Amino acid sequence: MGKMIGFVEGADVYLIIALLIFLMVFILAAVYMFSLSKQQCTELSNLPFQSSNNENNEE
Amino acid sequence: MQKETFNYDNKIVRNFGIATVVWGLVGMLVGVTIAFQLFEPFFNFNTRYLSFGRLRPLHTNAIIFAFVGNAIFMGVYYSLQRLLKARMFSDVLSNIHFWGWQLIIVAAALTLPFGITTSKEYAELEWPIDIAIALIWVVFGWNMIGTIFKRRERHLYVAIWFYLATFITVAMLHIVNSFALPVSFLKSYSAFAGVQDALVQWWYGHNAVAFFLTTPFLGLMYYFMPKMANRPIYSYKLSILHFWSLIFLYIWAGPHHLLYTSLPGWVQTVGVVFSVMLIAPSWGGMLNGLLTLRGAWDKVRDDALLKFMVVGLTAYGMSTFEGPMLSLKNVNAIAHFTDWIVAHVHVGALGWNGLLTFAILYYTIPRIYNTTIFSKKMVGTHFWLATLGILFYAIPMYFSGFTQGLMWKEFTADGILRYPNFLETTLQILPMHMLRGFGGLLYLTGACLMTWNLFKTMKAGELVPNEAAEAYPLVKEVKGEVAHSHWHRWIEKRPTQLIVFSLIAVAIGGLVEFMPTFLVESNVPKIASVTPYTPLELEGRDIYIREGCNNCHSQQVRPFRSETVRYGEYSKAGENVYDHPFLWGSKRTGPDLARAGNTASKVYKTADWHYRHMNNPRETSDGSIMPAYPWLIEDDGDYSDIAAKISTMRSLGVPYEEGYEEFAMLDLDKQAKQISDGLLKDAGRKVDQKKEIIALIAYLHKLGRDINNQEVASK
């Protein structure tokens, strides 16, 4: 892969910038993901069940 | 603290629901019609308004923007109110949104069959309609964001992040891709040319799939899947990683639609890398949905709605595995321009979007009518009809795609093309096209069954237009509380910041790809022998666009021996610098036409051949499935806008001399007379020079002519 990129003139800079930016976003999201407590997750994932009324009509 | 009472607006949900069903039936009916046209030209009904080139964009627009679009709005209006514990921000905005969107769809249905089109895939609508789309989209966003600001729930559930990302990204994509200069009220030329137009178009085209067909549906999945399964989403953590990775990666992948074209190589490589990486967040979403059913798979056996969701999510997983695979250059070399792509797209559209939409309709309509579904059995039958329809559609199309790709590339032991006549490859796949038509018919039958079932459900119940609800008002946060909370919890409470961060995430990819291609001149080397179109050629090009020829014929010879032997010299970026818009196409139902005017090419045909072919394709090519275009022979061309067209093109950078508008008509007549005289001299055929066929012949004979025996001189 590295060899192929090296042969495309000027491509290396754009690819490396692109990958670095993505890596940054991905690491930030991953760090947050792992630091989230179980209680917070449960609370957030239950949000759709807090609405009221005739949503639970059985078919 | 006292609870507040308020109402959910169910009427707007009902309206969008009905629109989804009605436009869905229309879009699918048009789809079945054009599927039949692809094995039996009779189904073009010998009328210009129903020919394949004009109906295909109508089908794609009807399905994407009318069926799926209305389904998105139905699901968003239903779930947003409940997730935020608030009525929509403004009933007036809701109604403007609803009626505005329906008017846009009607405008599309009235213009596309008349050949009023920009030719850019999934963005065919002309500039006044584009402006209307932008305005109505803003109304939708205004209403959604307004509701978020008056919410009674502090946290924005993950579904709402997807809705916000959809709003902001679609706005950006639509506005940039619609940059055009009007010639008249219903005619414009793209602001971009050639390779740059291609890059912008497929940045838009790919991300229309991403941010219109994928992210809003992921949002809907995150709301409706837990509700239908009556259990929370499998992993909220995964949803966070999935969201940010998906919106960031998707935007870069557009160039995989242009592999082996004259797009700069480094842009293609960036597109491939990000397409391959995209599989991770895509499957993150699919697995999160499917694993929500962990420990409750027994429910799927009895609940048809969950069946729709499971098969829909599986289809999403299959198409998002296939997308990255098709982005690999060696796979793309065989698959691109074939029916494989059609199969890929329809697994996503029929499976992911269609089945989820059906499930959401079956879920919401009985609830807002305070009743139960009319017939559960019919829902089950619909599920099987739809699933079988997808299988009958996709499997023959895969088979057809492999067959085409391999036949186009096969050489004999002597080193010559085994199937030099393109038509041989077309005739080989007709049985697969018939099976595909049958699959489409099954799917449409299922949708008709659903319509009846929902109609009876509505009749049995009564709409609850204002559904009463109550919730505690939102209390202002104490400063210390914010300081201790996590940064993502911070952003989850703040829609403005969430929008800004999402915009940054999606804008980075586009900017990195666009800026160098637009600013660095070496990306598009000019070719000295390539000249602007003559007035007659320009008019011929507009006829080509009007008839939607680009839906079946590409104009891009890829640098493969199988293509250069079949068509001639491979395409270069410098050939298209005056092409507003570019017309590279994405499918080869017929042969590539990039070298149609190059006398050294095997695809070159005489003016008389084109005349006979357009009048009746079966006369020159036995068994051809191309529609006949007798009106091109019967009708006089309307060239009254030629001066405006020349002037507009000059404004876009095409080097017509100042004041050429005054002489354009004289030049047009002169060239038309030459072609008309040539037809009389060479074939004894008397054709009035005013006829449209003359302009089309002029255009077809321009294609690739400039590099005929040329010395390519890169500036």
Coordinates of N, CA, C and O in Angstrom, one line a residue, chain B residues 415-483:
Chain B
G415 N -5.9 -13.1 -29.0 CA -5.8 -11.7 -28.5 C -6.8 -10.7 -29.1 O -6.5 -9.5 -29.0
I416 N -7.9 -11.2 -29.6 CA -8.9 -10.3 -30.0 C -10.1 -10.4 -29.1 O -10.3 -11.5 -28.5
L417 N -10.9 -9.4 -29.0 CA -12.1 -9.4 -28.2 C -13.0 -10.6 -28.6 O -13.4 -10.7 -29.8
R418 N -13.5 -11.4 -27.6 CA -14.3 -12.5 -28.0 C -15.7 -12.0 -28.3 O -16.4 -12.6 -29.2
Y419 N -16.2 -10.9 -27.7 CA -17.5 -10.3 -28.0 C -17.3 -8.9 -28.4 O -17.6 -7.9 -27.7
P420 N -16.8 -8.7 -29.6 CA -16.6 -7.3 -30.1 C -17.8 -6.5 -30.3 O -17.8 -5.3 -30.2
N421 N -19.0 -7.2 -30.5 CA -20.2 -6.4 -30.7 C -20.9 -6.3 -29.3 O -21.3 -7.3 -28.7
F422 N -21.0 -5.1 -28.8 CA -21.6 -4.8 -27.5 C -22.9 -5.5 -27.3 O -23.3 -6.0 -26.3
L423 N -23.7 -5.5 -28.4 CA -25.1 -6.1 -28.4 C -25.1 -7.5 -27.9 O -26.1 -7.9 -27.2
E424 N -24.1 -8.3 -28.2 CA -24.0 -9.7 -27.8 C -24.1 -9.8 -26.3 O -24.8 -10.7 -25.7
T425 N -23.4 -8.9 -25.6 CA -23.4 -8.9 -24.1 C -24.8 -8.5 -23.6 O -25.3 -9.0 -22.6
T426 N -25.5 -7.6 -24.3 CA -26.8 -7.2 -23.9 C -27.8 -8.3 -24.0 O -28.6 -8.5 -23.1
L427 N -27.8 -9.0 -25.2 CA -28.8 -10.0 -25.4 C -28.6 -11.2 -24.4 O -29.6 -11.8 -24.0
Q428 N -27.3 -11.4 -24.0 CA -27.0 -12.5 -23.1 C -27.8 -12.4 -21.8 O -28.1 -13.3 -21.1
I429 N -28.0 -11.1 -21.3 CA -28.5 -10.9 -20.0 C -30.0 -10.6 -19.9 O -30.6 -10.4 -18.9
L430 N -30.7 -10.7 -21.1 CA -32.1 -10.4 -21.1 C -32.9 -11.3 -20.2 O -33.8 -10.8 -19.5
P431 N -32.6 -12.6 -20.1 CA -33.4 -13.4 -19.2 C -33.3 -12.9 -17.7 O -34.3 -13.0 -17.0
M432 N -32.1 -12.4 -17.4 CA -31.9 -11.9 -16.0 C -32.8 -10.6 -15.8 O -33.3 -10.4 -14.7
H433 N -32.8 -9.9 -16.8 CA -33.7 -8.6 -16.8 C -35.1 -9.0 -16.6 O -35.9 -8.3 -15.9
M434 N -35.6 -10.1 -17.2 CA -37.0 -10.5 -17.0 C -37.2 -10.9 -15.6 O -38.2 -10.5 -15.0
L435 N -36.3 -11.7 -15.0 CA -36.5 -12.1 -13.6 C -36.5 -10.9 -12.7 O -37.2 -10.8 -11.7
R436 N -35.6 -9.9 -13.0 CA -35.6 -8.7 -12.2 C -36.9 -8.0 -12.2 O -37.4 -7.5 -11.2
G437 N -37.5 -8.0 -13.4 CA -38.8 -7.3 -13.6 C -39.9 -8.1 -12.7 O -40.7 -7.4 -12.0
F438 N -39.8 -9.4 -12.7 CA -40.7 -10.2 -11.8 C -40.5 -9.9 -10.4 O -41.5 -9.7 -9.6
G439 N -39.2 -9.7 -9.9 CA -38.9 -9.4 -8.6 C -39.5 -8.0 -8.2 O -40.1 -7.9 -7.1
G440 N -39.4 -7.1 -9.1 CA -39.9 -5.8 -8.8 C -41.5 -5.8 -8.7 O -42.1 -5.1 -7.8
L441 N -42.1 -6.7 -9.5 CA -43.5 -6.8 -9.5 C -44.0 -7.4 -8.1 O -45.0 -7.0 -7.6
L442 N -43.2 -8.4 -7.6 CA -43.5 -9.0 -6.3 C -43.5 -7.9 -5.2 O -44.3 -7.8 -4.4
Y443 N -42.4 -7.1 -5.3 CA -42.2 -6.1 -4.3 C -43.4 -5.1 -4.3 O -43.9 -4.7 -3.3
L444 N -43.8 -4.7 -5.5 CA -44.8 -3.7 -5.7 C -46.2 -4.3 -5.2 O -47.0 -3.6 -4.6
T445 N -46.4 -5.6 -5.5 CA -47.6 -6.3 -5.0 C -47.7 -6.2 -3.5 O -48.7 -5.9 -2.9
G446 N -46.5 -6.5 -2.8 CA -46.5 -6.4 -1.4 C -46.9 -5.0 -0.9 O -47.6 -4.8 0.1
A447 N -46.4 -4.0 -1.6 CA -46.6 -2.6 -1.2 C -48.1 -2.3 -1.4 O -48.7 -1.5 -0.6
C448 N -48.8 -2.8 -2.4 CA -50.2 -2.6 -2.6 C -51.0 -3.3 -1.5 O -51.9 -2.7 -1.0
L449 N -50.5 -4.4 -1.1 CA -51.2 -5.1 0.0 C -51.1 -4.3 1.3 O -52.1 -4.1 2.1
M450 N -49.9 -3.7 1.5 CA -49.7 -2.8 2.7 C -50.7 -1.6 2.6 O -51.3 -1.2 3.7
T451 N -50.8 -1.1 1.5 CA -51.7 0.1 1.3 C -53.1 -0.2 1.7 O -53.7 0.5 2.5
W452 N -53.6 -1.4 1.3 CA -54.9 -1.8 1.6 C -55.0 -2.0 3.1 O -56.0 -1.6 3.8
N453 N -54.0 -2.7 3.7 CA -54.0 -3.0 5.1 C -54.0 -1.7 6.0 O -54.8 -1.6 6.9
L454 N -53.2 -0.7 5.5 CA -53.2 0.5 6.3 C -54.5 1.3 6.1 O -54.9 2.0 7.1
F455 N -55.0 1.3 4.9 CA -56.3 2.0 4.7 C -57.4 1.4 5.6 O -58.1 2.2 6.2
K456 N -57.5 0.1 5.7 CA -58.5 -0.5 6.5 C -58.2 -0.2 8.0 O -59.2 0.0 8.8
T457 N -56.9 -0.1 8.4 CA -56.6 0.2 9.7 C -57.1 1.7 10.1 O -57.6 1.9 11.1
M458 N -56.8 2.6 9.1 CA -57.2 4.0 9.3 C -58.7 4.1 9.4 O -59.3 4.8 10.2
K459 N -59.4 3.3 8.6 CA -60.9 3.3 8.6 C -61.4 2.8 10.0 O -62.4 3.3 10.5
A460 N -60.7 1.8 10.5 CA -61.2 1.2 11.7 C -60.9 2.1 13.0 O -61.7 2.0 13.9
G461 N -59.9 2.8 12.9 CA -59.6 3.7 14.0 C -60.0 5.2 13.8 O -60.7 5.5 12.8
E462 N -59.5 6.0 14.6 CA -59.8 7.4 14.4 C -58.5 8.2 14.8 O -57.9 7.9 15.8
L463 N -58.1 9.1 13.9 CA -56.9 9.8 14.1 C -56.9 10.6 15.4 O -57.9 11.3 15.7
V464 N -55.8 10.5 16.2 CA -55.7 11.3 17.4 C -54.8 12.5 17.0 O -53.5 12.3 17.0
P465 N -55.4 13.6 16.5 CA -54.5 14.6 15.9 C -53.6 15.3 16.9 O -52.4 15.6 16.6
N466 N -54.1 15.4 18.1 CA -53.3 16.0 19.2 C -53.3 15.1 20.4 O -54.2 15.1 21.2
E467 N -52.2 14.3 20.4 CA -52.1 13.3 21.5 C -51.6 13.9 22.8 O -50.5 14.5 22.8
A468 N -52.4 13.8 23.8 CA -52.0 14.4 25.1 C -50.8 13.7 25.7 O -50.7 12.5 25.6
A469 N -49.9 14.5 26.3 CA -48.8 14.0 27.0 C -48.4 15.0 28.1 O -48.9 16.1 28.2
E470 N -47.6 14.5 29.0 CA -47.1 15.4 30.1 C -45.7 15.0 30.5 O -45.2 13.9 30.3
A471 N -45.0 16.1 30.9 CA -43.6 15.9 31.3 C -43.1 17.0 32.2 O -43.8 18.1 32.1
Y472 N -42.1 16.8 32.9 CA -41.5 17.9 33.7 C -40.8 18.9 32.9 O -40.2 18.5 31.9
P473 N -40.9 20.2 33.2 CA -40.2 21.2 32.4 C -38.7 21.1 32.6 O -38.3 20.5 33.6
L474 N -37.9 21.6 31.6 CA -36.5 21.5 31.7 C -36.0 22.5 32.7 O -36.3 23.7 32.6
V475 N -35.2 22.1 33.7 CA -34.7 23.0 34.7 C -33.3 23.4 34.2 O -32.5 22.6 33.7
K476 N -33.0 24.7 34.5 CA -31.6 25.2 34.1 C -30.6 24.5 34.9 O -30.7 24.3 36.1
E477 N -29.5 24.1 34.2 CA -28.4 23.4 34.9 C -27.6 24.3 35.8 O -27.4 25.5 35.5
V478 N -27.2 23.8 37.0 CA -26.3 24.5 37.9 C -24.9 24.4 37.3 O -24.5 23.4 36.8
K479 N -24.1 25.5 37.4 CA -22.8 25.5 36.8 C -21.9 24.4 37.2 O -21.2 23.8 36.4
G480 N -21.9 24.1 38.5 CA -21.0 23.0 39.0 C -21.3 21.7 38.4 O -20.4 20.9 38.1
E481 N -22.6 21.5 38.1 CA -23.0 20.2 37.5 C -22.4 20.0 36.1 O -22.0 18.9 35.8
V482 N -22.3 21.1 35.4 CA -21.8 21.0 34.0 C -20.3 20.6 34.1 O -19.8 19.8 33.4
A483 N -19.6 21.3 35.1 CA -18.1 21.1 35.2 C -17.8 19.6 35.4 O -16.8 19.1 34.9

